[in-house]
PDB file of C-alpha atoms in Angstrom:
ATOM      1  CA  MET X   1      26.191 -10.070   3.147  1.00 62.00           C
ATOM      2  CA  SER X   2      22.626 -10.779   3.107  1.00 82.00           C
ATOM      3  CA  GLY X   3      19.396  -9.263   1.833  1.00 93.00           C
ATOM      4  CA  LEU X   4      15.770  -8.688   1.731  1.00 95.00           C
ATOM      5  CA  LEU X   5      13.213  -8.303  -1.028  1.00 98.00           C
ATOM      6  CA  LEU X   6      10.825  -5.240  -1.465  1.00 98.00           C
ATOM      7  CA  ARG X   7       7.646  -5.300  -3.207  1.00 98.00           C
ATOM      8  CA  LEU X   8       6.886  -1.643  -4.786  1.00 98.00           C
ATOM      9  CA  ALA X   9       3.289  -1.484  -6.042  1.00 97.00           C
ATOM     10  CA  GLY X  10       0.355   1.060  -5.386  1.00 96.00           C
ATOM     11  CA  PRO X  11      -1.604   3.287  -7.613  1.00 96.00           C
ATOM     12  CA  LEU X  12       0.832   5.985  -8.073  1.00 97.00           C
ATOM     13  CA  GLN X  13       4.527   6.230  -7.292  1.00 98.00           C
ATOM     14  CA  SER X  14       7.230   9.359  -7.974  1.00 96.00           C
ATOM     15  CA  TRP X  15      10.654   9.101  -7.969  1.00 95.00           C
ATOM     16  CA  GLY X  16      12.216  12.467  -8.638  1.00 85.00           C
ATOM     17  CA  GLU X  17      15.567  13.203  -9.752  1.00 80.00           C
ATOM     18  CA  HIS X  18      15.838  16.697 -10.976  1.00 75.00           C
ATOM     19  CA  SER X  19      12.194  18.021  -9.249  1.00 66.00           C
ATOM     20  CA  LEU X  20      11.933  21.595  -8.409  1.00 66.00           C
ATOM     21  CA  PHE X  21       8.947  23.232  -7.054  1.00 66.00           C
ATOM     22  CA  GLY X  22       7.002  24.166 -10.572  1.00 71.00           C
ATOM     23  CA  GLU X  23       8.161  20.852 -12.184  1.00 78.00           C
ATOM     24  CA  ARG X  24       8.487  17.631 -10.257  1.00 82.00           C
ATOM     25  CA  ASP X  25       9.553  15.095 -12.232  1.00 86.00           C
ATOM     26  CA  THR X  26       9.819  11.110 -11.920  1.00 92.00           C
ATOM     27  CA  LEU X  27      12.599   8.684 -13.037  1.00 93.00           C
ATOM     28  CA  SER X  28      11.518   5.197 -14.804  1.00 95.00           C
ATOM     29  CA  PHE X  29      12.000   3.362 -11.770  1.00 97.00           C
ATOM     30  CA  PRO X  30      12.680   3.812  -7.991  1.00 98.00           C
ATOM     31  CA  SER X  31      15.673   6.193  -7.131  1.00 96.00           C
ATOM     32  CA  ARG X  32      18.424   5.126  -4.698  1.00 96.00           C
ATOM     33  CA  SER X  33      17.054   8.476  -2.658  1.00 94.00           C
ATOM     34  CA  GLY X  34      13.553   7.508  -2.567  1.00 95.00           C
ATOM     35  CA  LEU X  35      14.481   4.236  -1.355  1.00 97.00           C
ATOM     36  CA  LEU X  36      16.503   5.275   1.296  1.00 95.00           C
ATOM     37  CA  GLY X  37      13.954   7.878   2.489  1.00 94.00           C
ATOM     38  CA  LEU X  38      11.422   4.926   2.566  1.00 96.00           C
ATOM     39  CA  ILE X  39      13.926   2.823   4.689  1.00 97.00           C
ATOM     40  CA  ALA X  40      14.655   5.908   7.145  1.00 95.00           C
ATOM     41  CA  ALA X  41      10.843   6.488   7.912  1.00 95.00           C
ATOM     42  CA  ALA X  42      10.382   3.277   8.614  1.00 96.00           C
ATOM     43  CA  GLN X  43      13.524   3.274  10.900  1.00 96.00           C
ATOM     44  CA  GLY X  44      12.018   6.636  12.262  1.00 95.00           C
ATOM     45  CA  ILE X  45      15.169   8.756  11.015  1.00 92.00           C
ATOM     46  CA  GLN X  46      14.173  12.510  11.324  1.00 87.00           C
ATOM     47  CA  ARG X  47      14.609  14.405   7.690  1.00 82.00           C
ATOM     48  CA  GLY X  48      17.683  15.933   7.995  1.00 79.00           C
ATOM     49  CA  HIS X  49      19.538  13.302  10.403  1.00 85.00           C
ATOM     50  CA  PRO X  50      22.224  11.454   9.285  1.00 85.00           C
ATOM     51  CA  LEU X  51      21.174   7.942   7.376  1.00 88.00           C
ATOM     52  CA  GLY X  52      24.490   5.952   8.933  1.00 89.00           C
ATOM     53  CA  ASP X  53      24.828   2.905   7.827  1.00 93.00           C
ATOM     54  CA  LEU X  54      22.002   3.055   5.347  1.00 94.00           C
ATOM     55  CA  HIS X  55      24.344   4.300   2.832  1.00 93.00           C
ATOM     56  CA  GLN X  56      25.665   0.519   2.995  1.00 95.00           C
ATOM     57  CA  LEU X  57      23.023  -0.932   1.001  1.00 96.00           C
ATOM     58  CA  ARG X  58      22.849  -2.077  -2.465  1.00 97.00           C
ATOM     59  CA  PHE X  59      19.534  -2.041  -4.631  1.00 98.00           C
ATOM     60  CA  THR X  60      19.059  -4.125  -7.905  1.00 98.00           C
ATOM     61  CA  ILE X  61      15.208  -3.194  -9.121  1.00 99.00           C
ATOM     62  CA  ARG X  62      13.205  -5.591 -11.257  1.00 99.00           C
ATOM     63  CA  VAL X  63      10.738  -4.184 -13.324  1.00 98.00           C
ATOM     64  CA  ASP X  64       7.779  -6.041 -12.970  1.00 98.00           C
ATOM     65  CA  ARG X  65       5.629  -3.439 -14.726  1.00 97.00           C
ATOM     66  CA  PRO X  66       6.627   0.341 -15.823  1.00 97.00           C
ATOM     67  CA  GLY X  67       3.534   1.576 -15.444  1.00 96.00           C
ATOM     68  CA  VAL X  68       2.006   4.684 -17.106  1.00 96.00           C
ATOM     69  CA  ARG X  69       3.466   8.276 -16.583  1.00 95.00           C
ATOM     70  CA  LEU X  70       0.871  10.502 -15.735  1.00 93.00           C
ATOM     71  CA  VAL X  71       1.335  14.432 -15.225  1.00 91.00           C
ATOM     72  CA  ASP X  72      -0.824  16.144 -12.380  1.00 88.00           C
ATOM     73  CA  PHE X  73      -1.654  19.842 -13.207  1.00 86.00           C
ATOM     74  CA  HIS X  74      -1.545  21.906 -10.045  1.00 78.00           C
ATOM     75  CA  THR X  75      -2.642  25.594  -9.411  1.00 77.00           C
ATOM     76  CA  ILE X  76      -2.338  27.205  -6.424  1.00 73.00           C
ATOM     77  CA  GLY X  77      -3.365  30.606  -5.135  1.00 67.00           C
ATOM     78  CA  GLY X  78      -5.751  31.873  -7.952  1.00 66.00           C
ATOM     79  CA  GLY X  79      -8.824  34.180  -7.417  1.00 67.00           C
ATOM     80  CA  LEU X  80      -7.782  35.293  -4.146  1.00 70.00           C
ATOM     81  CA  PRO X  81      -7.574  38.661  -2.971  1.00 72.00           C
ATOM     82  CA  ARG X  82      -3.971  40.199  -2.581  1.00 71.00           C
ATOM     83  CA  ALA X  83      -3.989  39.661   1.282  1.00 72.00           C
ATOM     84  CA  ARG X  84      -4.380  35.800   1.079  1.00 71.00           C
ATOM     85  CA  THR X  85      -1.683  35.333  -2.034  1.00 70.00           C
ATOM     86  CA  VAL X  86       1.116  33.234  -1.568  1.00 69.00           C
ATOM     87  CA  LEU X  87       4.270  35.024  -0.085  1.00 71.00           C
ATOM     88  CA  THR X  88       7.235  35.460  -2.728  1.00 71.00           C
ATOM     89  CA  ALA X  89      10.777  34.984  -1.538  1.00 69.00           C
ATOM     90  CA  ASP X  90      10.893  38.848  -0.082  1.00 75.00           C
ATOM     91  CA  GLY X  91       8.271  38.085   2.330  1.00 75.00           C
ATOM     92  CA  LYS X  92       5.973  40.386   0.272  1.00 75.00           C
ATOM     93  CA  ARG X  93       2.239  39.035  -1.524  1.00 75.00           C
ATOM     94  CA  GLN X  94       1.821  38.380  -4.916  1.00 70.00           C
ATOM     95  CA  SER X  95      -0.300  40.799  -6.847  1.00 70.00           C
ATOM     96  CA  ALA X  96      -3.559  39.525  -8.142  1.00 66.00           C
ATOM     97  CA  ALA X  97      -2.451  39.232 -12.104  1.00 67.00           C
ATOM     98  CA  THR X  98       0.978  37.242 -10.669  1.00 67.00           C
ATOM     99  CA  ALA X  99      -1.269  35.211  -7.886  1.00 66.00           C
ATOM    100  CA  THR X 100      -1.866  31.701  -9.400  1.00 74.00           C
ATOM    101  CA  ILE X 101       1.358  29.406  -9.212  1.00 75.00           C
ATOM    102  CA  VAL X 102       1.464  26.549 -11.743  1.00 80.00           C
ATOM    103  CA  THR X 103       3.045  23.357 -10.720  1.00 83.00           C
ATOM    104  CA  LYS X 104       3.755  19.872 -12.809  1.00 88.00           C
ATOM    105  CA  ARG X 105       3.770  16.645 -10.783  1.00 90.00           C
ATOM    106  CA  HIS X 106       5.017  13.567 -12.690  1.00 92.00           C
ATOM    107  CA  TYR X 107       4.091  10.136 -11.544  1.00 95.00           C
ATOM    108  CA  LEU X 108       4.154   6.183 -12.408  1.00 97.00           C
ATOM    109  CA  SER X 109       0.503   4.815 -12.529  1.00 97.00           C
ATOM    110  CA  ASP X 110      -0.148   1.218 -11.863  1.00 96.00           C
ATOM    111  CA  ALA X 111       3.544   0.427 -11.744  1.00 97.00           C
ATOM    112  CA  VAL X 112       5.092  -2.883  -9.952  1.00 98.00           C
ATOM    113  CA  PHE X 113       8.733  -3.237  -8.959  1.00 98.00           C
ATOM    114  CA  THR X 114      10.253  -5.996  -6.914  1.00 98.00           C
ATOM    115  CA  VAL X 115      14.080  -4.494  -5.466  1.00 98.00           C
ATOM    116  CA  ALA X 116      16.687  -6.842  -4.253  1.00 98.00           C
ATOM    117  CA  THR X 117      18.286  -4.767  -1.244  1.00 97.00           C
ATOM    118  CA  GLU X 118      21.901  -6.209   0.128  1.00 97.00           C
ATOM    119  CA  GLY X 119      23.714  -4.918   2.818  1.00 95.00           C
ATOM    120  CA  PRO X 120      25.680  -6.762   6.039  1.00 94.00           C
ATOM    121  CA  ASP X 121      23.775  -8.902   7.808  1.00 94.00           C
ATOM    122  CA  ILE X 122      23.014  -6.855  11.274  1.00 95.00           C
ATOM    123  CA  LEU X 123      21.831  -3.627   8.992  1.00 96.00           C
ATOM    124  CA  VAL X 124      19.695  -5.969   6.697  1.00 96.00           C
ATOM    125  CA  THR X 125      18.128  -7.255   9.913  1.00 95.00           C
ATOM    126  CA  ASP X 126      17.603  -4.131  11.453  1.00 96.00           C
ATOM    127  CA  VAL X 127      15.636  -2.869   8.129  1.00 97.00           C
ATOM    128  CA  ALA X 128      13.329  -5.567   7.963  1.00 96.00           C
ATOM    129  CA  ALA X 129      12.506  -5.153  11.510  1.00 96.00           C
ATOM    130  CA  ALA X 130      11.686  -1.439  10.704  1.00 97.00           C
ATOM    131  CA  LEU X 131       9.718  -2.552   7.730  1.00 97.00           C
ATOM    132  CA  ARG X 132       7.500  -4.782   9.865  1.00 96.00           C
ATOM    133  CA  ARG X 133       6.454  -2.500  12.487  1.00 96.00           C
ATOM    134  CA  PRO X 134       7.285   1.092  10.856  1.00 97.00           C
ATOM    135  CA  ARG X 135       7.706   3.937  12.908  1.00 96.00           C
ATOM    136  CA  TRP X 136       6.476   6.508  10.253  1.00 96.00           C
ATOM    137  CA  GLN X 137       4.409   5.619   7.306  1.00 95.00           C
ATOM    138  CA  PRO X 138       6.535   4.462   4.050  1.00 96.00           C
ATOM    139  CA  PHE X 139       5.754   5.987   0.795  1.00 96.00           C
ATOM    140  CA  LEU X 140       6.698   5.540  -2.815  1.00 97.00           C
ATOM    141  CA  GLY X 141       8.710   8.525  -3.199  1.00 94.00           C
ATOM    142  CA  ARG X 142       6.021  10.869  -2.441  1.00 92.00           C
ATOM    143  CA  ARG X 143       4.012  11.100   0.632  1.00 91.00           C
ATOM    144  CA  SER X 144       1.011  10.962  -1.271  1.00 92.00           C
ATOM    145  CA  CYS X 145       1.610   7.643  -2.732  1.00 95.00           C
ATOM    146  CA  PRO X 146       1.359   4.957  -0.155  1.00 96.00           C
ATOM    147  CA  PRO X 147       2.508   1.238  -0.779  1.00 97.00           C
ATOM    148  CA  GLU X 148       0.580  -1.693  -1.238  1.00 95.00           C
ATOM    149  CA  GLN X 149       0.668  -4.686   0.951  1.00 93.00           C
ATOM    150  CA  PRO X 150       3.072  -6.815   1.044  1.00 95.00           C
ATOM    151  CA  LEU X 151       5.714  -4.436   1.142  1.00 97.00           C
ATOM    152  CA  LEU X 152       8.229  -6.410   2.612  1.00 97.00           C
ATOM    153  CA  LEU X 153       8.427 -10.036   1.101  1.00 96.00           C
ATOM    154  CA  ASP X 154       9.343 -11.581   4.138  1.00 88.00           C
ATOM    155  CA  ARG X 155      11.273 -14.643   4.177  1.00 85.00           C
ATOM    156  CA  PRO X 156      15.074 -15.521   4.705  1.00 80.00           C
ATOM    157  CA  VAL X 157      16.851 -14.541   1.385  1.00 88.00           C
ATOM    158  CA  ASP X 158      20.730 -15.096   0.956  1.00 88.00           C
ATOM    159  CA  ASP X 159      20.894 -14.407  -2.849  1.00 94.00           C
ATOM    160  CA  PRO X 160      17.986 -11.883  -3.495  1.00 96.00           C
ATOM    161  CA  VAL X 161      19.552 -11.091  -6.934  1.00 97.00           C
ATOM    162  CA  ALA X 162      19.173 -14.265  -7.763  1.00 96.00           C
ATOM    163  CA  GLU X 163      15.552 -14.902  -6.457  1.00 96.00           C
ATOM    164  CA  LEU X 164      14.741 -12.037  -8.648  1.00 97.00           C
ATOM    165  CA  ARG X 165      15.761 -13.673 -11.720  1.00 96.00           C
ATOM    166  CA  ARG X 166      14.149 -17.024 -10.355  1.00 95.00           C
ATOM    167  CA  HIS X 167      11.649 -17.346  -7.816  1.00 96.00           C
ATOM    168  CA  VAL X 168       9.751 -14.227  -7.149  1.00 97.00           C
ATOM    169  CA  PRO X 169       6.080 -14.044  -8.831  1.00 96.00           C
ATOM    170  CA  VAL X 170       5.677 -11.792 -11.490  1.00 97.00           C
ATOM    171  CA  PRO X 171       2.602  -9.557 -12.243  1.00 97.00           C
ATOM    172  CA  ARG X 172       2.796 -10.534 -15.860  1.00 96.00           C
ATOM    173  CA  TRP X 173       1.807 -13.054 -18.657  1.00 95.00           C
ATOM    174  CA  ALA X 174       4.376 -14.859 -19.975  1.00 93.00           C
ATOM    175  CA  PRO X 175       5.048 -15.176 -23.436  1.00 95.00           C
ATOM    176  CA  ARG X 176       2.243 -17.485 -25.449  1.00 94.00           C
ATOM    177  CA  ASP X 177       5.145 -19.923 -27.000  1.00 95.00           C
ATOM    178  CA  GLY X 178       5.933 -20.421 -23.332  1.00 91.00           C
ATOM    179  CA  SER X 179       9.707 -18.882 -23.508  1.00 96.00           C
ATOM    180  CA  ASP X 180      10.901 -16.987 -20.868  1.00 97.00           C
ATOM    181  CA  LEU X 181       9.419 -13.187 -20.022  1.00 97.00           C
ATOM    182  CA  GLU X 182      12.121 -10.695 -20.259  1.00 97.00           C
ATOM    183  CA  LEU X 183      12.417  -7.997 -18.024  1.00 98.00           C
ATOM    184  CA  ASP X 184      14.635  -5.061 -17.167  1.00 98.00           C
ATOM    185  CA  PHE X 185      17.087  -5.107 -13.991  1.00 98.00           C
ATOM    186  CA  VAL X 186      18.609  -2.070 -13.116  1.00 98.00           C
ATOM    187  CA  HIS X 187      22.047  -2.750 -11.006  1.00 97.00           C
ATOM    188  CA  GLU X 188      24.115  -0.085  -9.450  1.00 95.00           C
ATOM    189  CA  GLY X 189      27.647   0.294 -11.420  1.00 93.00           C
ATOM    190  CA  ASP X 190      28.448  -0.457 -14.774  1.00 92.00           C
ATOM    191  CA  HIS X 191      27.466  -3.792 -16.536  1.00 90.00           C
ATOM    192  CA  ASP X 192      29.269  -4.766 -20.180  1.00 90.00           C
ATOM    193  CA  ASP X 193      25.760  -6.533 -20.860  1.00 92.00           C
ATOM    194  CA  ALA X 194      23.757  -3.436 -20.419  1.00 94.00           C
ATOM    195  CA  TRP X 195      21.313  -2.334 -23.041  1.00 95.00           C
ATOM    196  CA  GLN X 196      21.136   1.239 -21.220  1.00 94.00           C
ATOM    197  CA  ARG X 197      23.626   3.336 -18.944  1.00 94.00           C
ATOM    198  CA  SER X 198      23.307   6.376 -17.053  1.00 93.00           C
ATOM    199  CA  GLU X 199      24.488   8.603 -14.454  1.00 94.00           C
ATOM    200  CA  LEU X 200      21.928   9.848 -11.557  1.00 92.00           C
ATOM    201  CA  TYR X 201      22.384  12.039  -9.193  1.00 89.00           C
ATOM    202  CA  ASP X 202      20.362  10.524  -6.834  1.00 86.00           C
ATOM    203  CA  THR X 203      22.876   9.631  -3.935  1.00 86.00           C
ATOM    204  CA  PRO X 204      22.037  11.964  -1.026  1.00 84.00           C
ATOM    205  CA  THR X 205      24.700  13.449   0.904  1.00 78.00           C
ATOM    206  CA  GLU X 206      22.656  16.246   2.984  1.00 69.00           C
ATOM    207  CA  PHE X 207      18.761  15.044   3.325  1.00 65.00           C
ATOM    208  CA  THR X 208      17.237  18.534   4.950  1.00 65.00           C
ATOM    209  CA  ARG X 209      14.331  19.974   3.561  1.00 63.00           C
ATOM    210  CA  HIS X 210      15.966  22.952   2.453  1.00 62.00           C
ATOM    211  CA  ASP X 211      19.679  22.111   1.640  1.00 66.00           C
ATOM    212  CA  ARG X 212      19.335  18.281  -0.594  1.00 71.00           C
ATOM    213  CA  ARG X 213      22.339  17.662  -2.197  1.00 81.00           C
ATOM    214  CA  TYR X 214      23.146  14.591  -4.142  1.00 82.00           C
ATOM    215  CA  ARG X 215      26.533  13.206  -6.054  1.00 87.00           C
ATOM    216  CA  PRO X 216      26.333  10.936  -8.937  1.00 90.00           C
ATOM    217  CA  ARG X 217      26.148   7.006  -9.213  1.00 94.00           C
ATOM    218  CA  PRO X 218      26.417   5.079 -12.363  1.00 95.00           C
ATOM    219  CA  VAL X 219      23.435   2.770 -13.458  1.00 95.00           C
ATOM    220  CA  SER X 220      23.120  -0.050 -15.684  1.00 97.00           C
ATOM    221  CA  VAL X 221      19.711  -1.532 -17.186  1.00 97.00           C
ATOM    222  CA  VAL X 222      19.881  -5.002 -18.549  1.00 98.00           C
ATOM    223  CA  SER X 223      17.550  -7.173 -20.021  1.00 97.00           C
ATOM    224  CA  THR X 224      17.248 -10.518 -18.114  1.00 97.00           C
ATOM    225  CA  PRO X 225      15.098 -13.807 -18.651  1.00 97.00           C
ATOM    226  CA  VAL X 226      12.599 -14.681 -15.774  1.00 97.00           C
ATOM    227  CA  PRO X 227      11.034 -18.251 -15.948  1.00 97.00           C
ATOM    228  CA  ALA X 228       7.796 -18.194 -18.062  1.00 96.00           C
ATOM    229  CA  ALA X 229       6.504 -20.827 -14.749  1.00 95.00           C
ATOM    230  CA  ARG X 230       6.844 -17.605 -12.365  1.00 96.00           C
ATOM    231  CA  CYS X 231       4.787 -15.528 -14.413  1.00 96.00           C
ATOM    232  CA  PHE X 232       1.044 -15.292 -13.083  1.00 95.00           C
ATOM    233  CA  GLY X 233      -0.224 -12.219 -14.903  1.00 92.00           C
ATOM    234  CA  ARG X 234      -2.626  -9.592 -13.062  1.00 83.00           C
ATOM    235  CA  SER X 235      -4.867 -12.311 -11.097  1.00 80.00           C
ATOM    236  CA  GLU X 236      -5.673 -13.788  -7.926  1.00 89.00           C
ATOM    237  CA  THR X 237      -3.264 -16.313  -8.780  1.00 92.00           C
ATOM    238  CA  TYR X 238      -0.372 -13.410  -8.541  1.00 94.00           C
ATOM    239  CA  GLN X 239      -1.564 -12.603  -5.271  1.00 93.00           C
ATOM    240  CA  ALA X 240      -1.826 -16.387  -4.369  1.00 94.00           C
ATOM    241  CA  GLU X 241       1.452 -17.234  -5.518  1.00 94.00           C
ATOM    242  CA  LEU X 242       3.039 -14.271  -3.898  1.00 94.00           C
ATOM    243  CA  ILE X 243       1.596 -15.663  -0.418  1.00 94.00           C
ATOM    244  CA  ARG X 244       2.902 -18.742  -0.948  1.00 94.00           C
ATOM    245  CA  TYR X 245       6.267 -17.408  -2.076  1.00 94.00           C
ATOM    246  CA  ILE X 246       6.359 -15.335   1.249  1.00 93.00           C
ATOM    247  CA  GLN X 247       5.591 -18.578   3.075  1.00 91.00           C
ATOM    248  CA  GLY X 248       8.554 -20.630   1.638  1.00 84.00           C
ATOM    249  CA  ALA X 249       6.166 -23.196  -0.043  1.00 69.00           C
ATOM    250  CA  ALA X 250       6.410 -21.326  -4.063  1.00 58.00           C
ATOM    251  CA  ARG X 251      10.239 -22.284  -5.430  1.00 56.00           C
TER     252      ARG X 251
END
């Protein structure tokens, strides 16, 4: 087993679990289905095709910045004549009185996550190659949410979870007393020291556009100390340290 590290940052992210057309929610951290979808897009796997070996991947998420929740209020079809209104399920047109469709889309604004991705060596090598030269644009849960670069922290990693705990730079300031910074780590499975446990329906079994099915998985959130020396705030210093880390200079 080996691993790689993903940095998920951008103006907006959205990791839905119970999304319907009218209300599209987001979890407070990346979902398993969203992470698999990001990698599948990079590999050029078409929607509805089997994900194959990608199901062997395991993810541990470090919440570097939780971001701010944002709700985008949408209306569709208002003010149009009946002939141009949205079609109903039976193929008819909406009446003028019911033509306006309202949706709410939830996002995380200004969030940053670093994800330890573990799996068999050959699979991890293939995933890293796809992320370096993606077939299709990776996105942070939705196509309207492109990631910042670097997405892949491209360096050899034997134990990516240990890297999250000790070495990967954090875009937060350390406590003023110089103590370690406590960050939330989201683990798959049940952990005795978790402060939060939940069951998420975000492991895809069917990934087609109109027939998406998921099975549950247990998730544990554990508060974990990260060295103050690896905290660089929201500054150019953080970006410089991130590049140094990728190049293997920062430990």
